[in-house]
Amino acid sequence: MSKFIDVGRATTTAVAGKDPTELQVASYVDERGYIQNAGFILRPIPALEKGKLTGPRAIVLHRTAGDSLASALNAAGPSGTHFYVDKDGSVYQVASLHRKTYHVGLIKSKCMAEDTCPRTEQKTISSWGWAPRRIHDHEKAKPYPDRYPMNEDSVGIEVVSRCLRECGPGDSDSAVWEDPTAEQRDSISLLVRLLQRIYGLSDDDVYEHDKVSYKKGGEGAGLYGSTANE
């Protein structure tokens, strides 16, 4: 499993009696947009990087729907996330934090989901019926966090985890997913915390993919214990 350095506790001072390999140094994002000194496996996939990333302002959690890291990485590009968390807890960074990737898709209406839309907007959106593209175009004009995060301003974290039932083509609210391993839970928590500290994010900025976009129900559920959308 990868070893992480908590930015809040990192130090460059050697501790008497400690193995030199255990010396802690602060994690940081280098000039290429890759996190250093966090124990991540850096494996850039250039095809994933599509343009400038603003912020990032949010984190979106995903599952691979398969049980192999290798198959997920082989399938990455043109779409994919910035990070992949394998079942043993190893974290792979495959895209720069300076660049967006295609991982969110069309976003839903946040105010409709939270029942906070002004009445006129609620009536307008309701009148459209099933109109994902129209809703996305309407929402993207709003500033974050009045809308859900998009590719342009969010980091994607993909967790190697199978879909167990209701996994056929299309979206299903009845899909059942494999639970993350204990090692994955630890790594997800540490990775999220690290990103929060580097970019000034909070748990309100952590989202499950299926809550944000049109995906199988539960695709991002149960991956991060403090996810604001749970």
mmCIF file of C-alpha atoms in Angstrom:
data_model
loop_
_atom_site.group_PDB
_atom_site.id
_atom_site.type_symbol
_atom_site.label_atom_id
_atom_site.label_comp_id
_atom_site.label_asym_id
_atom_site.label_seq_id
_atom_site.Cartn_x
_atom_site.Cartn_y
_atom_site.Cartn_z
ATOM 1 C CA MET A 1 0.000 0.000 0.000
ATOM 2 C CA SER A 2 1.171 3.507 -0.718
ATOM 3 C CA LYS A 3 2.311 5.583 2.248
ATOM 4 C CA PHE A 4 0.848 9.042 2.586
ATOM 5 C CA ILE A 5 2.181 12.141 4.272
ATOM 6 C CA ASP A 6 -0.452 14.225 6.034
ATOM 7 C CA VAL A 7 0.327 17.813 5.031
ATOM 8 C CA GLY A 8 -0.747 19.068 8.450
ATOM 9 C CA ARG A 9 1.790 16.896 10.250
ATOM 10 C CA ALA A 10 4.624 16.743 7.745
ATOM 11 C CA THR A 11 8.114 17.610 8.937
ATOM 12 C CA THR A 12 11.583 17.636 7.478
ATOM 13 C CA THR A 13 13.260 17.051 10.833
ATOM 14 C CA ALA A 14 14.853 13.651 11.345
ATOM 15 C CA VAL A 15 13.700 11.728 14.437
ATOM 16 C CA ALA A 16 16.317 9.959 16.532
ATOM 17 C CA GLY A 17 16.169 6.192 16.144
ATOM 18 C CA LYS A 18 13.994 6.303 13.023
ATOM 19 C CA ASP A 19 14.929 4.649 9.763
ATOM 20 C CA PRO A 20 16.000 7.400 7.297
ATOM 21 C CA THR A 21 13.423 6.086 4.816
ATOM 22 C CA GLU A 22 10.682 7.136 7.271
ATOM 23 C CA LEU A 23 11.705 10.787 7.193
ATOM 24 C CA GLN A 24 8.573 12.835 6.548
ATOM 25 C CA VAL A 25 8.560 15.776 4.172
ATOM 26 C CA ALA A 26 5.654 17.938 3.103
ATOM 27 C CA SER A 27 3.561 16.823 0.145
ATOM 28 C CA TYR A 28 3.121 19.368 -2.639
ATOM 29 C CA VAL A 29 1.924 19.747 -6.221
ATOM 30 C CA ASP A 30 4.898 20.148 -8.548
ATOM 31 C CA GLU A 31 5.105 22.370 -11.621
ATOM 32 C CA ARG A 32 3.628 19.586 -13.785
ATOM 33 C CA GLY A 33 0.598 19.214 -11.516
ATOM 34 C CA TYR A 34 1.649 15.954 -9.865
ATOM 35 C CA ILE A 35 1.668 15.387 -6.105
ATOM 36 C CA GLN A 36 5.100 14.643 -4.676
ATOM 37 C CA ASN A 37 6.103 13.109 -1.325
ATOM 38 C CA ALA A 38 2.768 11.352 -0.802
ATOM 39 C CA GLY A 39 3.688 7.825 -1.872
ATOM 40 C CA PHE A 40 1.577 7.953 -5.011
ATOM 41 C CA ILE A 41 2.504 5.994 -8.126
ATOM 42 C CA LEU A 42 2.813 8.574 -10.897
ATOM 43 C CA ARG A 43 1.786 7.114 -14.248
ATOM 44 C CA PRO A 44 0.796 9.927 -16.640
ATOM 45 C CA ILE A 45 -1.706 9.126 -19.382
ATOM 46 C CA PRO A 46 -1.411 12.162 -21.698
ATOM 47 C CA ALA A 47 -4.601 11.269 -23.602
ATOM 48 C CA LEU A 48 -6.614 12.074 -20.467
ATOM 49 C CA GLU A 49 -5.563 15.729 -20.235
ATOM 50 C CA LYS A 50 -7.999 17.914 -22.177
ATOM 51 C CA GLY A 51 -7.485 21.533 -21.170
ATOM 52 C CA LYS A 52 -6.974 23.893 -18.263
ATOM 53 C CA LEU A 53 -8.416 22.945 -14.872
ATOM 54 C CA THR A 54 -9.755 25.824 -12.778
ATOM 55 C CA GLY A 55 -9.117 25.428 -9.063
ATOM 56 C CA PRO A 56 -9.785 22.602 -8.582
ATOM 57 C CA ARG A 57 -12.892 23.574 -6.625
ATOM 58 C CA ALA A 58 -14.345 20.129 -5.965
ATOM 59 C CA ILE A 59 -13.722 16.370 -5.863
ATOM 60 C CA VAL A 60 -15.911 13.775 -7.576
ATOM 61 C CA LEU A 61 -15.836 10.108 -6.487
ATOM 62 C CA HIS A 62 -16.279 7.248 -8.982
ATOM 63 C CA ARG A 63 -16.128 3.447 -9.211
ATOM 64 C CA THR A 64 -14.518 1.632 -12.135
ATOM 65 C CA ALA A 65 -17.317 -1.004 -12.407
ATOM 66 C CA GLY A 66 -14.546 -3.572 -12.997
ATOM 67 C CA ASP A 67 -12.275 -5.452 -10.612
ATOM 68 C CA SER A 68 -8.939 -4.735 -12.281
ATOM 69 C CA LEU A 69 -6.773 -1.649 -12.099
ATOM 70 C CA ALA A 70 -5.030 -2.713 -15.302
ATOM 71 C CA SER A 71 -8.280 -2.797 -17.276
ATOM 72 C CA ALA A 72 -9.304 0.604 -15.875
ATOM 73 C CA LEU A 73 -6.002 2.189 -16.850
ATOM 74 C CA ASN A 74 -6.066 0.564 -20.277
ATOM 75 C CA ALA A 75 -9.510 2.044 -20.850
ATOM 76 C CA ALA A 76 -8.526 5.519 -19.656
ATOM 77 C CA GLY A 77 -8.547 8.122 -22.408
ATOM 78 C CA PRO A 78 -10.344 9.931 -23.842
ATOM 79 C CA SER A 79 -12.288 9.817 -20.567
ATOM 80 C CA GLY A 80 -11.003 9.041 -17.079
ATOM 81 C CA THR A 81 -10.090 10.523 -13.724
ATOM 82 C CA HIS A 82 -6.990 12.083 -12.177
ATOM 83 C CA PHE A 83 -6.502 9.349 -9.562
ATOM 84 C CA TYR A 84 -7.155 5.600 -9.322
ATOM 85 C CA VAL A 85 -7.236 3.710 -6.015
ATOM 86 C CA ASP A 86 -6.438 0.004 -6.292
ATOM 87 C CA LYS A 87 -7.816 -2.630 -3.921
ATOM 88 C CA ASP A 88 -4.588 -2.759 -1.912
ATOM 89 C CA GLY A 89 -4.836 1.004 -1.284
ATOM 90 C CA SER A 90 -2.184 2.017 -3.826
ATOM 91 C CA VAL A 91 -2.963 5.362 -5.414
ATOM 92 C CA TYR A 92 -2.079 6.106 -9.028
ATOM 93 C CA GLN A 93 -2.048 9.682 -10.311
ATOM 94 C CA VAL A 94 -2.502 9.570 -14.072
ATOM 95 C CA ALA A 95 -3.390 13.179 -14.946
ATOM 96 C CA SER A 96 -2.076 16.593 -13.959
ATOM 97 C CA LEU A 97 -3.992 18.671 -11.418
ATOM 98 C CA HIS A 98 -3.457 21.599 -13.787
ATOM 99 C CA ARG A 99 -5.513 19.899 -16.504
ATOM 100 C CA LYS A 100 -9.132 18.827 -16.721
ATOM 101 C CA THR A 101 -10.191 15.308 -17.643
ATOM 102 C CA TYR A 102 -13.520 14.055 -18.965
ATOM 103 C CA HIS A 103 -14.927 12.361 -15.877
ATOM 104 C CA VAL A 104 -18.158 14.133 -14.856
ATOM 105 C CA GLY A 105 -20.360 14.238 -17.947
ATOM 106 C CA LEU A 106 -23.570 16.260 -18.152
ATOM 107 C CA ILE A 107 -24.496 17.693 -14.771
ATOM 108 C CA LYS A 108 -27.922 17.627 -13.155
ATOM 109 C CA SER A 109 -29.674 20.618 -11.613
ATOM 110 C CA LYS A 110 -28.344 21.096 -8.091
ATOM 111 C CA CYS A 111 -31.170 23.351 -6.954
ATOM 112 C CA MET A 112 -33.761 20.853 -8.204
ATOM 113 C CA ALA A 113 -32.039 18.032 -6.313
ATOM 114 C CA GLU A 114 -31.871 20.140 -3.147
ATOM 115 C CA ASP A 115 -35.308 21.736 -3.632
ATOM 116 C CA THR A 116 -33.829 25.230 -3.513
ATOM 117 C CA CYS A 117 -34.660 26.505 -7.013
ATOM 118 C CA PRO A 118 -36.593 29.758 -7.284
ATOM 119 C CA ARG A 119 -40.159 28.928 -8.258
ATOM 120 C CA THR A 120 -39.820 30.258 -11.795
ATOM 121 C CA GLU A 121 -36.649 28.237 -12.424
ATOM 122 C CA GLN A 122 -38.222 25.115 -10.969
ATOM 123 C CA LYS A 123 -41.197 25.459 -13.296
ATOM 124 C CA THR A 124 -38.941 26.044 -16.298
ATOM 125 C CA ILE A 125 -36.734 23.018 -15.644
ATOM 126 C CA SER A 126 -39.750 20.827 -14.891
ATOM 127 C CA SER A 127 -41.305 21.849 -18.201
ATOM 128 C CA TRP A 128 -38.293 20.460 -20.094
ATOM 129 C CA GLY A 129 -38.909 16.896 -18.950
ATOM 130 C CA TRP A 130 -36.027 14.504 -19.677
ATOM 131 C CA ALA A 131 -33.477 16.932 -21.109
ATOM 132 C CA PRO A 132 -29.950 16.241 -19.774
ATOM 133 C CA ARG A 133 -28.158 18.410 -22.338
ATOM 134 C CA ARG A 134 -30.539 21.330 -21.882
ATOM 135 C CA ILE A 135 -30.246 21.137 -18.104
ATOM 136 C CA HIS A 136 -26.435 20.931 -18.312
ATOM 137 C CA ASP A 137 -26.256 23.986 -20.555
ATOM 138 C CA HIS A 138 -28.539 25.846 -18.152
ATOM 139 C CA GLU A 139 -26.487 24.853 -15.105
ATOM 140 C CA LYS A 140 -23.010 25.512 -16.502
ATOM 141 C CA ALA A 141 -23.768 29.233 -16.685
ATOM 142 C CA LYS A 142 -23.968 29.322 -12.883
ATOM 143 C CA PRO A 143 -20.910 29.806 -10.663
ATOM 144 C CA TYR A 144 -19.782 26.951 -8.442
ATOM 145 C CA PRO A 145 -21.083 26.030 -5.831
ATOM 146 C CA ASP A 146 -24.511 27.160 -7.073
ATOM 147 C CA ARG A 147 -24.175 24.259 -9.527
ATOM 148 C CA TYR A 148 -22.557 20.843 -9.355
ATOM 149 C CA PRO A 149 -18.861 20.570 -10.285
ATOM 150 C CA MET A 150 -17.905 19.978 -13.915
ATOM 151 C CA ASN A 151 -14.850 18.634 -15.724
ATOM 152 C CA GLU A 152 -13.482 22.178 -15.882
ATOM 153 C CA ASP A 153 -13.199 22.633 -12.099
ATOM 154 C CA SER A 154 -13.084 19.232 -10.372
ATOM 155 C CA VAL A 155 -10.691 16.388 -9.579
ATOM 156 C CA GLY A 156 -11.847 12.843 -10.289
ATOM 157 C CA ILE A 157 -10.990 9.892 -8.044
ATOM 158 C CA GLU A 158 -11.785 6.415 -9.396
ATOM 159 C CA VAL A 159 -11.902 3.415 -7.059
ATOM 160 C CA VAL A 160 -11.399 -0.116 -8.377
ATOM 161 C CA SER A 161 -14.728 -1.721 -7.450
ATOM 162 C CA ARG A 162 -17.125 -4.014 -9.309
ATOM 163 C CA CYS A 163 -20.782 -3.524 -10.054
ATOM 164 C CA LEU A 164 -22.433 -6.667 -8.651
ATOM 165 C CA ARG A 165 -26.058 -6.457 -9.836
ATOM 166 C CA GLU A 166 -28.140 -4.383 -12.264
ATOM 167 C CA CYS A 167 -24.961 -3.673 -14.210
ATOM 168 C CA GLY A 168 -26.277 -3.760 -17.745
ATOM 169 C CA PRO A 169 -26.181 -0.925 -20.267
ATOM 170 C CA GLY A 170 -27.832 2.326 -19.283
ATOM 171 C CA ASP A 171 -28.414 3.941 -15.934
ATOM 172 C CA SER A 172 -30.075 2.079 -13.083
ATOM 173 C CA ASP A 173 -30.929 3.265 -9.584
ATOM 174 C CA SER A 174 -30.961 -0.393 -8.537
ATOM 175 C CA ALA A 175 -27.279 -1.074 -9.219
ATOM 176 C CA VAL A 176 -25.405 -2.818 -6.387
ATOM 177 C CA TRP A 177 -21.710 -2.144 -5.919
ATOM 178 C CA GLU A 178 -18.820 -3.906 -4.237
ATOM 179 C CA ASP A 179 -17.766 -2.255 -0.976
ATOM 180 C CA PRO A 180 -14.317 -0.629 -0.935
ATOM 181 C CA THR A 181 -11.620 -2.533 0.924
ATOM 182 C CA ALA A 182 -10.338 -1.228 4.246
ATOM 183 C CA GLU A 183 -7.130 -0.196 2.478
ATOM 184 C CA GLN A 184 -9.105 1.721 -0.143
ATOM 185 C CA ARG A 185 -11.145 3.518 2.521
ATOM 186 C CA ASP A 186 -7.960 4.651 4.255
ATOM 187 C CA SER A 187 -6.365 5.815 1.005
ATOM 188 C CA ILE A 188 -9.483 7.639 -0.198
ATOM 189 C CA SER A 189 -9.763 9.467 3.118
ATOM 190 C CA LEU A 190 -6.113 10.474 3.085
ATOM 191 C CA LEU A 191 -6.186 11.514 -0.579
ATOM 192 C CA VAL A 192 -9.318 13.618 -0.088
ATOM 193 C CA ARG A 193 -7.831 15.229 3.005
ATOM 194 C CA LEU A 194 -4.630 16.015 1.158
ATOM 195 C CA LEU A 195 -6.488 17.645 -1.735
ATOM 196 C CA GLN A 196 -8.637 19.590 0.704
ATOM 197 C CA ARG A 197 -5.597 21.024 2.442
ATOM 198 C CA ILE A 198 -3.754 21.893 -0.739
ATOM 199 C CA TYR A 199 -6.736 23.578 -2.404
ATOM 200 C CA GLY A 200 -8.745 24.856 0.574
ATOM 201 C CA LEU A 201 -11.705 22.509 0.017
ATOM 202 C CA SER A 202 -14.194 21.149 2.540
ATOM 203 C CA ASP A 203 -16.439 18.084 2.727
ATOM 204 C CA ASP A 204 -19.131 20.181 1.039
ATOM 205 C CA ASP A 205 -16.896 20.044 -2.056
ATOM 206 C CA VAL A 206 -16.819 16.223 -2.182
ATOM 207 C CA TYR A 207 -19.469 14.648 -4.442
ATOM 208 C CA GLU A 208 -20.642 11.208 -5.521
ATOM 209 C CA HIS A 209 -20.657 10.915 -9.317
ATOM 210 C CA ASP A 210 -24.191 9.560 -9.581
ATOM 211 C CA LYS A 211 -25.546 12.493 -7.561
ATOM 212 C CA VAL A 212 -23.889 14.973 -9.915
ATOM 213 C CA SER A 213 -24.440 13.333 -13.299
ATOM 214 C CA TYR A 214 -26.499 10.666 -15.050
ATOM 215 C CA LYS A 215 -24.854 7.471 -13.827
ATOM 216 C CA LYS A 216 -25.908 4.195 -12.245
ATOM 217 C CA GLY A 217 -27.249 4.798 -8.749
ATOM 218 C CA GLY A 218 -24.701 4.417 -5.951
ATOM 219 C CA GLU A 219 -21.655 4.615 -8.222
ATOM 220 C CA GLY A 220 -19.922 7.004 -5.842
ATOM 221 C CA ALA A 221 -21.661 5.989 -2.606
ATOM 222 C CA GLY A 222 -19.882 4.702 0.479
ATOM 223 C CA LEU A 223 -16.391 5.633 -0.690
ATOM 224 C CA TYR A 224 -15.774 8.585 1.612
ATOM 225 C CA GLY A 225 -17.339 8.592 5.057
ATOM 226 C CA SER A 226 -17.805 12.346 5.299
ATOM 227 C CA THR A 227 -19.204 12.906 1.801
ATOM 228 C CA ALA A 228 -21.648 15.769 2.090
ATOM 229 C CA ASN A 229 -24.074 14.160 -0.341
ATOM 230 C CA GLU A 230 -24.645 10.967 1.665
#
